[in-house]
């Protein structure tokens, strides 16, 4: 295995050496939400109507053949922090680059939120379907009706890498 691939696996798939305190994760989530509200029309009233949402302010993804991604975020229910979570995954395939992005996962139904809370995290492709939206439309989000139980919004992308895939992603509770 090439040295670069081993280094990337070590960086992205291992537990972080520095664990962010809850206050920093929450403050970064507040900042990311302000960015989400300013870039997606109607997002603030939309999120006020959902049962809860996860906000991951910074998810870092990198890879060269082998890849990994990691970020930490917070679950908010009724405007309060309900718990902290990690977002991680790995992949193998034709890929190269580094990327940073933010992610909001909105739980539209109480059933979806309860399922998430009662499980030990969530694994994409196993624990339910999730529609991923990269918002590039001028439509008002608060006027759109979604039929899914949960919807993910990707925003604030920076860097050079392929598109988001949640197929090998796991969201796990963390203690902060």
PDB file of C-alpha atoms in Angstrom:
ATOM      1  CA  UNK A   1       0.000   0.000   0.000  1.00  0.00           C
ATOM      2  CA  UNK A   2       1.488   3.393  -0.936  1.00  0.00           C
ATOM      3  CA  UNK A   3       2.724   5.573   1.908  1.00  0.00           C
ATOM      4  CA  UNK A   4       0.276   8.363   1.032  1.00  0.00           C
ATOM      5  CA  UNK A   5      -2.673   5.970   1.293  1.00  0.00           C
ATOM      6  CA  UNK A   6      -1.504   4.752   4.708  1.00  0.00           C
ATOM      7  CA  UNK A   7      -1.087   8.328   5.898  1.00  0.00           C
ATOM      8  CA  UNK A   8      -4.576   9.292   4.723  1.00  0.00           C
ATOM      9  CA  UNK A   9      -6.091   6.253   6.445  1.00  0.00           C
ATOM     10  CA  UNK A  10      -4.318   7.167   9.659  1.00  0.00           C
ATOM     11  CA  UNK A  11      -5.510  10.774   9.496  1.00  0.00           C
ATOM     12  CA  UNK A  12      -9.128  10.232   8.504  1.00  0.00           C
ATOM     13  CA  UNK A  13     -10.096   6.880   9.968  1.00  0.00           C
ATOM     14  CA  UNK A  14      -8.546   7.102  13.402  1.00  0.00           C
ATOM     15  CA  UNK A  15     -10.049   8.742  16.443  1.00  0.00           C
ATOM     16  CA  UNK A  16      -9.070  12.390  16.590  1.00  0.00           C
ATOM     17  CA  UNK A  17      -6.247  13.181  18.990  1.00  0.00           C
ATOM     18  CA  UNK A  18      -7.870  16.484  19.892  1.00  0.00           C
ATOM     19  CA  UNK A  19     -11.527  16.269  20.899  1.00  0.00           C
ATOM     20  CA  UNK A  20     -13.372  19.550  20.566  1.00  0.00           C
ATOM     21  CA  UNK A  21     -15.262  20.679  23.663  1.00  0.00           C
ATOM     22  CA  UNK A  22     -19.057  20.874  23.438  1.00  0.00           C
ATOM     23  CA  UNK A  23     -18.988  24.682  23.563  1.00  0.00           C
ATOM     24  CA  UNK A  24     -16.770  24.888  20.475  1.00  0.00           C
ATOM     25  CA  UNK A  25     -18.871  22.391  18.500  1.00  0.00           C
ATOM     26  CA  UNK A  26     -22.005  24.336  19.448  1.00  0.00           C
ATOM     27  CA  UNK A  27     -20.459  27.705  18.494  1.00  0.00           C
ATOM     28  CA  UNK A  28     -19.247  26.326  15.150  1.00  0.00           C
ATOM     29  CA  UNK A  29     -22.737  24.895  14.549  1.00  0.00           C
ATOM     30  CA  UNK A  30     -24.271  28.329  15.235  1.00  0.00           C
ATOM     31  CA  UNK A  31     -21.920  29.900  12.693  1.00  0.00           C
ATOM     32  CA  UNK A  32     -22.673  27.213  10.092  1.00  0.00           C
ATOM     33  CA  UNK A  33     -26.417  27.677  10.641  1.00  0.00           C
ATOM     34  CA  UNK A  34     -26.072  31.420   9.976  1.00  0.00           C
ATOM     35  CA  UNK A  35     -24.313  30.526   6.707  1.00  0.00           C
ATOM     36  CA  UNK A  36     -27.090  28.046   5.863  1.00  0.00           C
ATOM     37  CA  UNK A  37     -29.785  30.629   6.603  1.00  0.00           C
ATOM     38  CA  UNK A  38     -28.071  33.254   4.443  1.00  0.00           C
ATOM     39  CA  UNK A  39     -27.424  30.925   1.501  1.00  0.00           C
ATOM     40  CA  UNK A  40     -30.721  28.995   1.365  1.00  0.00           C
ATOM     41  CA  UNK A  41     -33.865  31.106   1.243  1.00  0.00           C
ATOM     42  CA  UNK A  42     -36.527  29.882   3.661  1.00  0.00           C
ATOM     43  CA  UNK A  43     -34.163  27.589   5.561  1.00  0.00           C
ATOM     44  CA  UNK A  44     -34.720  29.214   8.952  1.00  0.00           C
ATOM     45  CA  UNK A  45     -38.536  28.806   8.950  1.00  0.00           C
ATOM     46  CA  UNK A  46     -38.077  25.315   7.455  1.00  0.00           C
ATOM     47  CA  UNK A  47     -35.774  24.174  10.292  1.00  0.00           C
ATOM     48  CA  UNK A  48     -38.125  25.685  12.881  1.00  0.00           C
ATOM     49  CA  UNK A  49     -40.842  23.266  11.662  1.00  0.00           C
ATOM     50  CA  UNK A  50     -38.828  20.024  11.611  1.00  0.00           C
ATOM     51  CA  UNK A  51     -38.722  17.647  14.588  1.00  0.00           C
ATOM     52  CA  UNK A  52     -34.961  18.065  14.971  1.00  0.00           C
ATOM     53  CA  UNK A  53     -31.775  18.449  12.968  1.00  0.00           C
ATOM     54  CA  UNK A  54     -28.120  17.503  13.023  1.00  0.00           C
ATOM     55  CA  UNK A  55     -25.632  20.195  12.047  1.00  0.00           C
ATOM     56  CA  UNK A  56     -22.073  19.261  11.107  1.00  0.00           C
ATOM     57  CA  UNK A  57     -20.229  22.567  10.593  1.00  0.00           C
ATOM     58  CA  UNK A  58     -17.056  21.061   9.102  1.00  0.00           C
ATOM     59  CA  UNK A  59     -16.732  17.661   7.485  1.00  0.00           C
ATOM     60  CA  UNK A  60     -13.282  17.052   6.047  1.00  0.00           C
ATOM     61  CA  UNK A  61     -12.842  14.497   3.292  1.00  0.00           C
ATOM     62  CA  UNK A  62      -9.626  13.425   1.653  1.00  0.00           C
ATOM     63  CA  UNK A  63      -8.315  10.584  -0.326  1.00  0.00           C
ATOM     64  CA  UNK A  64      -6.128   9.099  -2.944  1.00  0.00           C
ATOM     65  CA  UNK A  65      -7.598   5.722  -3.930  1.00  0.00           C
ATOM     66  CA  UNK A  66      -8.385   5.154  -0.216  1.00  0.00           C
ATOM     67  CA  UNK A  67     -10.374   7.958   1.358  1.00  0.00           C
ATOM     68  CA  UNK A  68     -11.892   9.020   4.602  1.00  0.00           C
ATOM     69  CA  UNK A  69     -14.047  11.742   6.054  1.00  0.00           C
ATOM     70  CA  UNK A  70     -14.707  13.057   9.548  1.00  0.00           C
ATOM     71  CA  UNK A  71     -16.588  15.810  11.318  1.00  0.00           C
ATOM     72  CA  UNK A  72     -18.287  16.527  14.616  1.00  0.00           C
ATOM     73  CA  UNK A  73     -21.690  18.080  15.111  1.00  0.00           C
ATOM     74  CA  UNK A  74     -24.705  18.556  17.315  1.00  0.00           C
ATOM     75  CA  UNK A  75     -28.304  17.348  17.324  1.00  0.00           C
ATOM     76  CA  UNK A  76     -30.783  20.121  18.064  1.00  0.00           C
ATOM     77  CA  UNK A  77     -34.365  19.458  19.103  1.00  0.00           C
ATOM     78  CA  UNK A  78     -36.720  22.369  19.843  1.00  0.00           C
ATOM     79  CA  UNK A  79     -33.763  24.770  19.652  1.00  0.00           C
ATOM     80  CA  UNK A  80     -31.686  22.999  22.327  1.00  0.00           C
ATOM     81  CA  UNK A  81     -28.616  20.798  22.050  1.00  0.00           C
ATOM     82  CA  UNK A  82     -29.706  17.189  22.525  1.00  0.00           C
ATOM     83  CA  UNK A  83     -26.392  15.423  21.908  1.00  0.00           C
ATOM     84  CA  UNK A  84     -23.102  15.485  20.046  1.00  0.00           C
ATOM     85  CA  UNK A  85     -22.206  13.199  17.155  1.00  0.00           C
ATOM     86  CA  UNK A  86     -19.332  12.239  14.899  1.00  0.00           C
ATOM     87  CA  UNK A  87     -19.693  11.809  11.152  1.00  0.00           C
ATOM     88  CA  UNK A  88     -17.183   9.398   9.666  1.00  0.00           C
ATOM     89  CA  UNK A  89     -16.668   7.109   6.767  1.00  0.00           C
ATOM     90  CA  UNK A  90     -14.241   5.516   4.418  1.00  0.00           C
ATOM     91  CA  UNK A  91     -14.124   4.624   0.774  1.00  0.00           C
ATOM     92  CA  UNK A  92     -12.054   2.818  -1.794  1.00  0.00           C
ATOM     93  CA  UNK A  93     -12.015   3.704  -5.466  1.00  0.00           C
ATOM     94  CA  UNK A  94     -10.908   6.228  -8.018  1.00  0.00           C
ATOM     95  CA  UNK A  95     -10.631   9.415  -5.964  1.00  0.00           C
ATOM     96  CA  UNK A  96      -8.138  12.115  -5.187  1.00  0.00           C
ATOM     97  CA  UNK A  97      -8.271  15.415  -3.372  1.00  0.00           C
ATOM     98  CA  UNK A  98      -9.309  17.223  -0.225  1.00  0.00           C
ATOM     99  CA  UNK A  99     -12.635  18.839   0.585  1.00  0.00           C
ATOM    100  CA  UNK A 100     -14.448  20.625   3.402  1.00  0.00           C
ATOM    101  CA  UNK A 101     -18.191  21.052   3.579  1.00  0.00           C
ATOM    102  CA  UNK A 102     -21.041  21.569   6.018  1.00  0.00           C
ATOM    103  CA  UNK A 103     -24.075  19.344   6.417  1.00  0.00           C
ATOM    104  CA  UNK A 104     -27.547  19.711   7.934  1.00  0.00           C
ATOM    105  CA  UNK A 105     -29.707  16.606   8.316  1.00  0.00           C
ATOM    106  CA  UNK A 106     -33.326  17.548   9.017  1.00  0.00           C
ATOM    107  CA  UNK A 107     -35.652  15.001  10.625  1.00  0.00           C
ATOM    108  CA  UNK A 108     -39.031  15.739   9.055  1.00  0.00           C
ATOM    109  CA  UNK A 109     -41.017  13.107  10.962  1.00  0.00           C
ATOM    110  CA  UNK A 110     -41.081  12.269  14.652  1.00  0.00           C
ATOM    111  CA  UNK A 111     -40.657   8.611  13.675  1.00  0.00           C
ATOM    112  CA  UNK A 112     -37.313   9.380  11.987  1.00  0.00           C
ATOM    113  CA  UNK A 113     -36.072  11.410  14.954  1.00  0.00           C
ATOM    114  CA  UNK A 114     -37.166   8.742  17.458  1.00  0.00           C
ATOM    115  CA  UNK A 115     -35.504   6.021  15.400  1.00  0.00           C
ATOM    116  CA  UNK A 116     -32.270   8.022  15.342  1.00  0.00           C
ATOM    117  CA  UNK A 117     -32.399   8.765  19.088  1.00  0.00           C
ATOM    118  CA  UNK A 118     -33.245   5.189  20.090  1.00  0.00           C
ATOM    119  CA  UNK A 119     -30.488   3.659  17.984  1.00  0.00           C
ATOM    120  CA  UNK A 120     -26.771   3.832  18.578  1.00  0.00           C
ATOM    121  CA  UNK A 121     -26.207   6.340  15.813  1.00  0.00           C
ATOM    122  CA  UNK A 122     -27.092   5.938  12.186  1.00  0.00           C
ATOM    123  CA  UNK A 123     -25.498   4.203   9.240  1.00  0.00           C
ATOM    124  CA  UNK A 124     -26.398   5.381   5.758  1.00  0.00           C
ATOM    125  CA  UNK A 125     -27.825   2.697   3.534  1.00  0.00           C
ATOM    126  CA  UNK A 126     -28.768   0.513   6.497  1.00  0.00           C
ATOM    127  CA  UNK A 127     -30.841   2.639   8.881  1.00  0.00           C
ATOM    128  CA  UNK A 128     -33.004   4.386   6.313  1.00  0.00           C
ATOM    129  CA  UNK A 129     -32.949   6.406   3.184  1.00  0.00           C
ATOM    130  CA  UNK A 130     -31.789   9.993   3.083  1.00  0.00           C
ATOM    131  CA  UNK A 131     -32.202  12.443   0.243  1.00  0.00           C
ATOM    132  CA  UNK A 132     -29.143  14.633  -0.285  1.00  0.00           C
ATOM    133  CA  UNK A 133     -29.684  18.147  -1.563  1.00  0.00           C
ATOM    134  CA  UNK A 134     -26.958  20.493  -2.746  1.00  0.00           C
ATOM    135  CA  UNK A 135     -28.955  23.701  -2.808  1.00  0.00           C
ATOM    136  CA  UNK A 136     -28.431  25.726  -5.960  1.00  0.00           C
ATOM    137  CA  UNK A 137     -31.983  26.832  -6.523  1.00  0.00           C
ATOM    138  CA  UNK A 138     -33.562  30.218  -6.000  1.00  0.00           C
ATOM    139  CA  UNK A 139     -36.710  28.552  -4.621  1.00  0.00           C
ATOM    140  CA  UNK A 140     -37.821  29.267  -1.077  1.00  0.00           C
ATOM    141  CA  UNK A 141     -37.153  26.146   1.006  1.00  0.00           C
ATOM    142  CA  UNK A 142     -40.028  26.884   3.381  1.00  0.00           C
ATOM    143  CA  UNK A 143     -42.546  26.537   0.512  1.00  0.00           C
ATOM    144  CA  UNK A 144     -41.449  23.035  -0.562  1.00  0.00           C
ATOM    145  CA  UNK A 145     -43.165  19.898   0.729  1.00  0.00           C
ATOM    146  CA  UNK A 146     -40.868  16.913   1.272  1.00  0.00           C
ATOM    147  CA  UNK A 147     -42.174  13.342   1.356  1.00  0.00           C
ATOM    148  CA  UNK A 148     -39.071  11.851   3.011  1.00  0.00           C
ATOM    149  CA  UNK A 149     -38.516  11.302   6.735  1.00  0.00           C
ATOM    150  CA  UNK A 150     -35.053  12.900   6.665  1.00  0.00           C
ATOM    151  CA  UNK A 151     -33.265  15.225   4.259  1.00  0.00           C
ATOM    152  CA  UNK A 152     -29.589  16.209   4.118  1.00  0.00           C
ATOM    153  CA  UNK A 153     -28.441  19.610   2.888  1.00  0.00           C
ATOM    154  CA  UNK A 154     -24.834  20.054   1.787  1.00  0.00           C
ATOM    155  CA  UNK A 155     -23.472  23.601   1.717  1.00  0.00           C
ATOM    156  CA  UNK A 156     -20.260  25.583   2.074  1.00  0.00           C
ATOM    157  CA  UNK A 157     -18.226  23.226  -0.095  1.00  0.00           C
ATOM    158  CA  UNK A 158     -14.566  24.100  -0.586  1.00  0.00           C
ATOM    159  CA  UNK A 159     -11.729  22.121  -2.104  1.00  0.00           C
ATOM    160  CA  UNK A 160     -11.330  19.696  -4.963  1.00  0.00           C
ATOM    161  CA  UNK A 161     -12.947  16.286  -4.597  1.00  0.00           C
ATOM    162  CA  UNK A 162     -15.853  14.262  -5.929  1.00  0.00           C
ATOM    163  CA  UNK A 163     -19.432  14.623  -4.795  1.00  0.00           C
ATOM    164  CA  UNK A 164     -20.796  13.570  -1.413  1.00  0.00           C
ATOM    165  CA  UNK A 165     -21.657   9.916  -0.913  1.00  0.00           C
ATOM    166  CA  UNK A 166     -23.271   8.687   2.285  1.00  0.00           C
ATOM    167  CA  UNK A 167     -23.037   4.989   1.396  1.00  0.00           C
ATOM    168  CA  UNK A 168     -20.248   4.220   3.865  1.00  0.00           C
ATOM    169  CA  UNK A 169     -21.029   6.910   6.405  1.00  0.00           C
ATOM    170  CA  UNK A 170     -21.743   6.352  10.075  1.00  0.00           C
ATOM    171  CA  UNK A 171     -23.083   8.926  12.511  1.00  0.00           C
ATOM    172  CA  UNK A 172     -22.203   7.979  16.078  1.00  0.00           C
ATOM    173  CA  UNK A 173     -22.908   9.597  19.470  1.00  0.00           C
ATOM    174  CA  UNK A 174     -19.864  11.130  21.169  1.00  0.00           C
ATOM    175  CA  UNK A 175     -19.458  12.326  24.755  1.00  0.00           C
ATOM    176  CA  UNK A 176     -18.672  15.987  25.211  1.00  0.00           C
TER     177      UNK A 176
END
